[in-house]
Amino acid sequence: MILKTIIWNIRSVITQKAFHRVHMLHRHHMFFLIALMEHFQHVSKLHQYKRRIHMTYANSNFNGKIWFFVNENIEVDNLENTDQ
């Protein structure tokens, strides 16, 4: 089984239609996991973006600079919380 994943240092999801590209890539490839780094958005927007790309689970690291979205129910263990 192949788990399609994209990890992107996106450098702002609201400029240059970056999030639109994430959404289009996800529609084409049906990623299992999407990780976005340095998105320059407050963590309170996380679930809004989760709904926009139709993922079932979303979370962030301790300081909210890395977001990840998962399309299936999986068990996640937090091994360590660091600034990045």
mmCIF file of N, CA and C in Angstrom:
data_model
loop_
_atom_site.group_PDB
_atom_site.id
_atom_site.type_symbol
_atom_site.label_atom_id
_atom_site.label_comp_id
_atom_site.label_asym_id
_atom_site.label_seq_id
_atom_site.Cartn_x
_atom_site.Cartn_y
_atom_site.Cartn_z
ATOM 1 N N MET A 1 0.834 -1.174 0.000
ATOM 2 C CA MET A 1 0.000 0.000 0.000
ATOM 3 C C MET A 1 0.886 1.247 0.000
ATOM 4 N N ILE A 2 0.569 2.192 -0.854
ATOM 5 C CA ILE A 2 1.304 3.445 -0.945
ATOM 6 C C ILE A 2 0.484 4.541 -0.281
ATOM 7 N N LEU A 3 1.106 5.255 0.633
ATOM 8 C CA LEU A 3 0.453 6.375 1.300
ATOM 9 C C LEU A 3 0.997 7.663 0.697
ATOM 10 N N LYS A 4 0.213 8.309 -0.126
ATOM 11 C CA LYS A 4 0.646 9.544 -0.775
ATOM 12 C C LYS A 4 0.681 10.669 0.247
ATOM 13 N N THR A 5 1.790 11.394 0.244
ATOM 14 C CA THR A 5 2.029 12.446 1.221
ATOM 15 C C THR A 5 2.646 13.651 0.531
ATOM 16 N N ILE A 6 2.270 14.835 0.985
ATOM 17 C CA ILE A 6 2.950 16.051 0.545
ATOM 18 C C ILE A 6 3.353 16.828 1.788
ATOM 19 N N ILE A 7 4.613 17.247 1.830
ATOM 20 C CA ILE A 7 5.142 18.080 2.907
ATOM 21 C C ILE A 7 5.682 19.327 2.227
ATOM 22 N N TRP A 8 5.122 20.479 2.573
ATOM 23 C CA TRP A 8 5.412 21.689 1.821
ATOM 24 C C TRP A 8 5.725 22.842 2.763
ATOM 25 N N ASN A 9 6.881 23.468 2.573
ATOM 26 C CA ASN A 9 7.221 24.710 3.259
ATOM 27 C C ASN A 9 6.557 25.825 2.456
ATOM 28 N N ILE A 10 5.312 26.062 2.740
ATOM 29 C CA ILE A 10 4.432 26.829 1.860
ATOM 30 C C ILE A 10 4.669 28.335 1.915
ATOM 31 N N ARG A 11 5.245 28.839 2.997
ATOM 32 C CA ARG A 11 5.566 30.263 3.131
ATOM 33 C C ARG A 11 4.366 31.176 2.900
ATOM 34 N N SER A 12 3.262 30.860 3.464
ATOM 35 C CA SER A 12 2.011 31.623 3.463
ATOM 36 C C SER A 12 0.980 30.973 2.562
ATOM 37 N N VAL A 13 -0.104 30.565 3.169
ATOM 38 C CA VAL A 13 -1.163 29.895 2.411
ATOM 39 C C VAL A 13 -2.087 30.883 1.715
ATOM 40 N N ILE A 14 -2.002 32.161 2.036
ATOM 41 C CA ILE A 14 -2.960 33.108 1.460
ATOM 42 C C ILE A 14 -2.398 33.913 0.296
ATOM 43 N N THR A 15 -1.116 33.808 -0.006
ATOM 44 C CA THR A 15 -0.555 34.559 -1.122
ATOM 45 C C THR A 15 -0.347 33.659 -2.328
ATOM 46 N N GLN A 16 -0.401 34.247 -3.475
ATOM 47 C CA GLN A 16 -0.125 33.572 -4.742
ATOM 48 C C GLN A 16 -0.925 32.285 -4.907
ATOM 49 N N LYS A 17 -2.112 32.264 -4.365
ATOM 50 C CA LYS A 17 -3.016 31.125 -4.497
ATOM 51 C C LYS A 17 -2.382 29.806 -4.050
ATOM 52 N N ALA A 18 -1.530 29.877 -3.046
ATOM 53 C CA ALA A 18 -0.822 28.682 -2.584
ATOM 54 C C ALA A 18 -1.785 27.621 -2.067
ATOM 55 N N PHE A 19 -2.762 28.016 -1.275
ATOM 56 C CA PHE A 19 -3.679 27.010 -0.748
ATOM 57 C C PHE A 19 -4.540 26.425 -1.851
ATOM 58 N N HIS A 20 -4.862 27.230 -2.844
ATOM 59 C CA HIS A 20 -5.598 26.708 -4.000
ATOM 60 C C HIS A 20 -4.792 25.598 -4.677
ATOM 61 N N ARG A 21 -3.470 25.777 -4.769
ATOM 62 C CA ARG A 21 -2.612 24.730 -5.351
ATOM 63 C C ARG A 21 -2.625 23.477 -4.491
ATOM 64 N N VAL A 22 -2.592 23.645 -3.172
ATOM 65 C CA VAL A 22 -2.677 22.484 -2.277
ATOM 66 C C VAL A 22 -3.978 21.736 -2.525
ATOM 67 N N HIS A 23 -5.066 22.477 -2.602
ATOM 68 C CA HIS A 23 -6.378 21.868 -2.816
ATOM 69 C C HIS A 23 -6.435 21.134 -4.154
ATOM 70 N N MET A 24 -5.932 21.744 -5.215
ATOM 71 C CA MET A 24 -5.952 21.109 -6.536
ATOM 72 C C MET A 24 -5.046 19.867 -6.566
ATOM 73 N N LEU A 25 -3.872 19.953 -5.953
ATOM 74 C CA LEU A 25 -2.987 18.788 -5.884
ATOM 75 C C LEU A 25 -3.651 17.650 -5.126
ATOM 76 N N HIS A 26 -4.326 17.991 -4.036
ATOM 77 C CA HIS A 26 -5.001 16.957 -3.248
ATOM 78 C C HIS A 26 -6.140 16.315 -4.045
ATOM 79 N N ARG A 27 -6.888 17.115 -4.770
ATOM 80 C CA ARG A 27 -7.971 16.552 -5.589
ATOM 81 C C ARG A 27 -7.425 15.606 -6.652
ATOM 82 N N HIS A 28 -6.265 15.929 -7.191
ATOM 83 C CA HIS A 28 -5.673 15.097 -8.243
ATOM 84 C C HIS A 28 -5.015 13.832 -7.686
ATOM 85 N N HIS A 29 -4.290 13.967 -6.575
ATOM 86 C CA HIS A 29 -3.485 12.854 -6.052
ATOM 87 C C HIS A 29 -4.114 12.125 -4.869
ATOM 88 N N MET A 30 -5.112 12.718 -4.224
ATOM 89 C CA MET A 30 -5.760 12.116 -3.056
ATOM 90 C C MET A 30 -4.734 11.717 -1.981
ATOM 91 N N PHE A 31 -4.082 12.705 -1.411
ATOM 92 C CA PHE A 31 -3.047 12.486 -0.410
ATOM 93 C C PHE A 31 -3.619 11.872 0.860
ATOM 94 N N PHE A 32 -2.828 11.034 1.493
ATOM 95 C CA PHE A 32 -3.147 10.479 2.805
ATOM 96 C C PHE A 32 -2.812 11.502 3.883
ATOM 97 N N LEU A 33 -1.696 12.219 3.692
ATOM 98 C CA LEU A 33 -1.235 13.195 4.668
ATOM 99 C C LEU A 33 -0.733 14.430 3.941
ATOM 100 N N ILE A 34 -1.112 15.596 4.455
ATOM 101 C CA ILE A 34 -0.604 16.874 3.964
ATOM 102 C C ILE A 34 -0.006 17.603 5.155
ATOM 103 N N ALA A 35 1.244 18.032 5.038
ATOM 104 C CA ALA A 35 1.892 18.825 6.087
ATOM 105 C C ALA A 35 2.289 20.167 5.485
ATOM 106 N N LEU A 36 1.894 21.244 6.145
ATOM 107 C CA LEU A 36 2.218 22.593 5.688
ATOM 108 C C LEU A 36 3.042 23.281 6.763
ATOM 109 N N MET A 37 4.177 23.839 6.353
ATOM 110 C CA MET A 37 5.062 24.529 7.286
ATOM 111 C C MET A 37 5.145 26.003 6.911
ATOM 112 N N GLU A 38 5.275 26.853 7.907
ATOM 113 C CA GLU A 38 5.410 28.296 7.745
ATOM 114 C C GLU A 38 4.295 28.870 6.887
ATOM 115 N N HIS A 39 3.085 28.610 7.289
ATOM 116 C CA HIS A 39 1.896 29.021 6.548
ATOM 117 C C HIS A 39 1.457 30.434 6.889
ATOM 118 N N PHE A 40 2.025 31.020 7.932
ATOM 119 C CA PHE A 40 1.727 32.379 8.384
ATOM 120 C C PHE A 40 0.234 32.609 8.631
ATOM 121 N N GLN A 41 -0.401 31.651 9.246
ATOM 122 C CA GLN A 41 -1.794 31.763 9.653
ATOM 123 C C GLN A 41 -1.888 31.378 11.126
ATOM 124 N N HIS A 42 -2.838 31.952 11.821
ATOM 125 C CA HIS A 42 -3.049 31.600 13.218
ATOM 126 C C HIS A 42 -3.632 30.192 13.294
ATOM 127 N N VAL A 43 -3.268 29.473 14.332
ATOM 128 C CA VAL A 43 -3.707 28.085 14.483
ATOM 129 C C VAL A 43 -5.233 27.973 14.562
ATOM 130 N N SER A 44 -5.915 29.053 14.905
ATOM 131 C CA SER A 44 -7.382 29.019 14.958
ATOM 132 C C SER A 44 -8.001 28.784 13.580
ATOM 133 N N LYS A 45 -7.257 29.001 12.512
ATOM 134 C CA LYS A 45 -7.745 28.781 11.141
ATOM 135 C C LYS A 45 -7.570 27.335 10.682
ATOM 136 N N LEU A 46 -6.913 26.510 11.483
ATOM 137 C CA LEU A 46 -6.572 25.141 11.092
ATOM 138 C C LEU A 46 -7.789 24.340 10.627
ATOM 139 N N HIS A 47 -8.845 24.343 11.410
ATOM 140 C CA HIS A 47 -10.008 23.515 11.062
ATOM 141 C C HIS A 47 -10.790 24.082 9.880
ATOM 142 N N GLN A 48 -10.695 25.382 9.680
ATOM 143 C CA GLN A 48 -11.295 25.975 8.477
ATOM 144 C C GLN A 48 -10.604 25.430 7.223
ATOM 145 N N TYR A 49 -9.281 25.357 7.243
ATOM 146 C CA TYR A 49 -8.538 24.802 6.110
ATOM 147 C C TYR A 49 -8.793 23.302 5.965
ATOM 148 N N LYS A 50 -8.932 22.611 7.082
ATOM 149 C CA LYS A 50 -9.241 21.170 7.040
ATOM 150 C C LYS A 50 -10.531 20.924 6.278
ATOM 151 N N ARG A 51 -11.535 21.718 6.569
ATOM 152 C CA ARG A 51 -12.818 21.561 5.864
ATOM 153 C C ARG A 51 -12.688 21.899 4.381
ATOM 154 N N ARG A 52 -11.883 22.896 4.051
ATOM 155 C CA ARG A 52 -11.737 23.304 2.647
ATOM 156 C C ARG A 52 -11.084 22.232 1.791
ATOM 157 N N ILE A 53 -10.200 21.423 2.386
ATOM 158 C CA ILE A 53 -9.562 20.363 1.590
ATOM 159 C C ILE A 53 -10.156 18.986 1.875
ATOM 160 N N HIS A 54 -11.239 18.957 2.652
ATOM 161 C CA HIS A 54 -11.994 17.719 2.892
ATOM 162 C C HIS A 54 -11.136 16.618 3.521
ATOM 163 N N MET A 55 -10.393 16.982 4.558
ATOM 164 C CA MET A 55 -9.626 16.001 5.315
ATOM 165 C C MET A 55 -10.380 15.715 6.614
ATOM 166 N N THR A 56 -10.142 14.536 7.187
ATOM 167 C CA THR A 56 -10.903 14.147 8.372
ATOM 168 C C THR A 56 -10.244 14.568 9.683
ATOM 169 N N TYR A 57 -8.945 14.821 9.689
ATOM 170 C CA TYR A 57 -8.240 15.122 10.926
ATOM 171 C C TYR A 57 -7.196 16.195 10.650
ATOM 172 N N ALA A 58 -7.028 17.111 11.588
ATOM 173 C CA ALA A 58 -6.003 18.151 11.478
ATOM 174 C C ALA A 58 -5.430 18.431 12.855
ATOM 175 N N ASN A 59 -4.147 18.759 12.881
ATOM 176 C CA ASN A 59 -3.487 19.119 14.128
ATOM 177 C C ASN A 59 -2.273 19.966 13.786
ATOM 178 N N SER A 60 -1.643 20.517 14.815
ATOM 179 C CA SER A 60 -0.450 21.333 14.597
ATOM 180 C C SER A 60 0.588 21.005 15.653
ATOM 181 N N ASN A 61 1.804 21.500 15.413
ATOM 182 C CA ASN A 61 2.833 21.327 16.426
ATOM 183 C C ASN A 61 2.579 22.307 17.567
ATOM 184 N N PHE A 62 3.451 22.300 18.546
ATOM 185 C CA PHE A 62 3.274 23.060 19.781
ATOM 186 C C PHE A 62 3.042 24.546 19.530
ATOM 187 N N ASN A 63 3.828 25.160 18.647
ATOM 188 C CA ASN A 63 3.684 26.600 18.427
ATOM 189 C C ASN A 63 2.834 26.944 17.207
ATOM 190 N N GLY A 64 2.225 25.957 16.565
ATOM 191 C CA GLY A 64 1.300 26.204 15.468
ATOM 192 C C GLY A 64 1.934 26.505 14.131
ATOM 193 N N LYS A 65 3.246 26.295 13.996
ATOM 194 C CA LYS A 65 3.917 26.618 12.735
ATOM 195 C C LYS A 65 3.925 25.469 11.737
ATOM 196 N N ILE A 66 3.615 24.288 12.185
ATOM 197 C CA ILE A 66 3.520 23.137 11.288
ATOM 198 C C ILE A 66 2.126 22.554 11.454
ATOM 199 N N TRP A 67 1.400 22.502 10.375
ATOM 200 C CA TRP A 67 0.069 21.906 10.370
ATOM 201 C C TRP A 67 0.120 20.594 9.625
ATOM 202 N N PHE A 68 -0.639 19.623 10.084
ATOM 203 C CA PHE A 68 -0.788 18.414 9.284
ATOM 204 C C PHE A 68 -2.243 17.999 9.237
ATOM 205 N N PHE A 69 -2.607 17.477 8.084
ATOM 206 C CA PHE A 69 -3.968 17.040 7.797
ATOM 207 C C PHE A 69 -3.899 15.587 7.370
ATOM 208 N N VAL A 70 -4.805 14.770 7.879
ATOM 209 C CA VAL A 70 -4.809 13.343 7.564
ATOM 210 C C VAL A 70 -6.190 12.977 7.055
ATOM 211 N N ASN A 71 -6.224 12.098 6.063
ATOM 212 C CA ASN A 71 -7.473 11.726 5.417
ATOM 213 C C ASN A 71 -8.099 10.474 6.005
ATOM 214 N N GLU A 72 -7.468 9.856 6.965
ATOM 215 C CA GLU A 72 -7.980 8.629 7.576
ATOM 216 C C GLU A 72 -7.829 8.756 9.082
ATOM 217 N N ASN A 73 -8.505 7.917 9.790
ATOM 218 C CA ASN A 73 -8.315 7.860 11.234
ATOM 219 C C ASN A 73 -7.075 7.029 11.524
ATOM 220 N N ILE A 74 -6.087 7.657 12.107
ATOM 221 C CA ILE A 74 -4.864 6.962 12.490
ATOM 222 C C ILE A 74 -4.541 7.352 13.927
ATOM 223 N N GLU A 75 -3.725 6.557 14.545
ATOM 224 C CA GLU A 75 -3.269 6.874 15.889
ATOM 225 C C GLU A 75 -1.989 7.683 15.774
ATOM 226 N N VAL A 76 -1.952 8.818 16.465
ATOM 227 C CA VAL A 76 -0.802 9.710 16.412
ATOM 228 C C VAL A 76 -0.231 9.830 17.811
ATOM 229 N N ASP A 77 1.060 9.606 17.943
ATOM 230 C CA ASP A 77 1.749 9.794 19.213
ATOM 231 C C ASP A 77 2.650 11.011 19.105
ATOM 232 N N ASN A 78 2.543 11.915 20.045
ATOM 233 C CA ASN A 78 3.405 13.081 20.088
ATOM 234 C C ASN A 78 4.679 12.684 20.819
ATOM 235 N N LEU A 79 5.777 12.598 20.098
ATOM 236 C CA LEU A 79 7.035 12.165 20.696
ATOM 237 C C LEU A 79 7.755 13.300 21.413
ATOM 238 N N GLU A 80 7.633 14.512 20.870
ATOM 239 C CA GLU A 80 8.346 15.629 21.466
ATOM 240 C C GLU A 80 7.717 16.933 20.991
ATOM 241 N N ASN A 81 7.640 17.919 21.859
ATOM 242 C CA ASN A 81 7.171 19.252 21.499
ATOM 243 C C ASN A 81 8.346 20.206 21.544
ATOM 244 N N THR A 82 8.725 20.745 20.397
ATOM 245 C CA THR A 82 9.792 21.734 20.327
ATOM 246 C C THR A 82 9.295 22.917 19.508
ATOM 247 N N ASP A 83 10.076 23.982 19.500
ATOM 248 C CA ASP A 83 9.675 25.155 18.714
ATOM 249 C C ASP A 83 9.589 24.836 17.232
ATOM 250 N N GLN A 84 10.472 23.996 16.734
ATOM 251 C CA GLN A 84 10.400 23.553 15.340
ATOM 252 C C GLN A 84 11.517 22.603 15.032
#
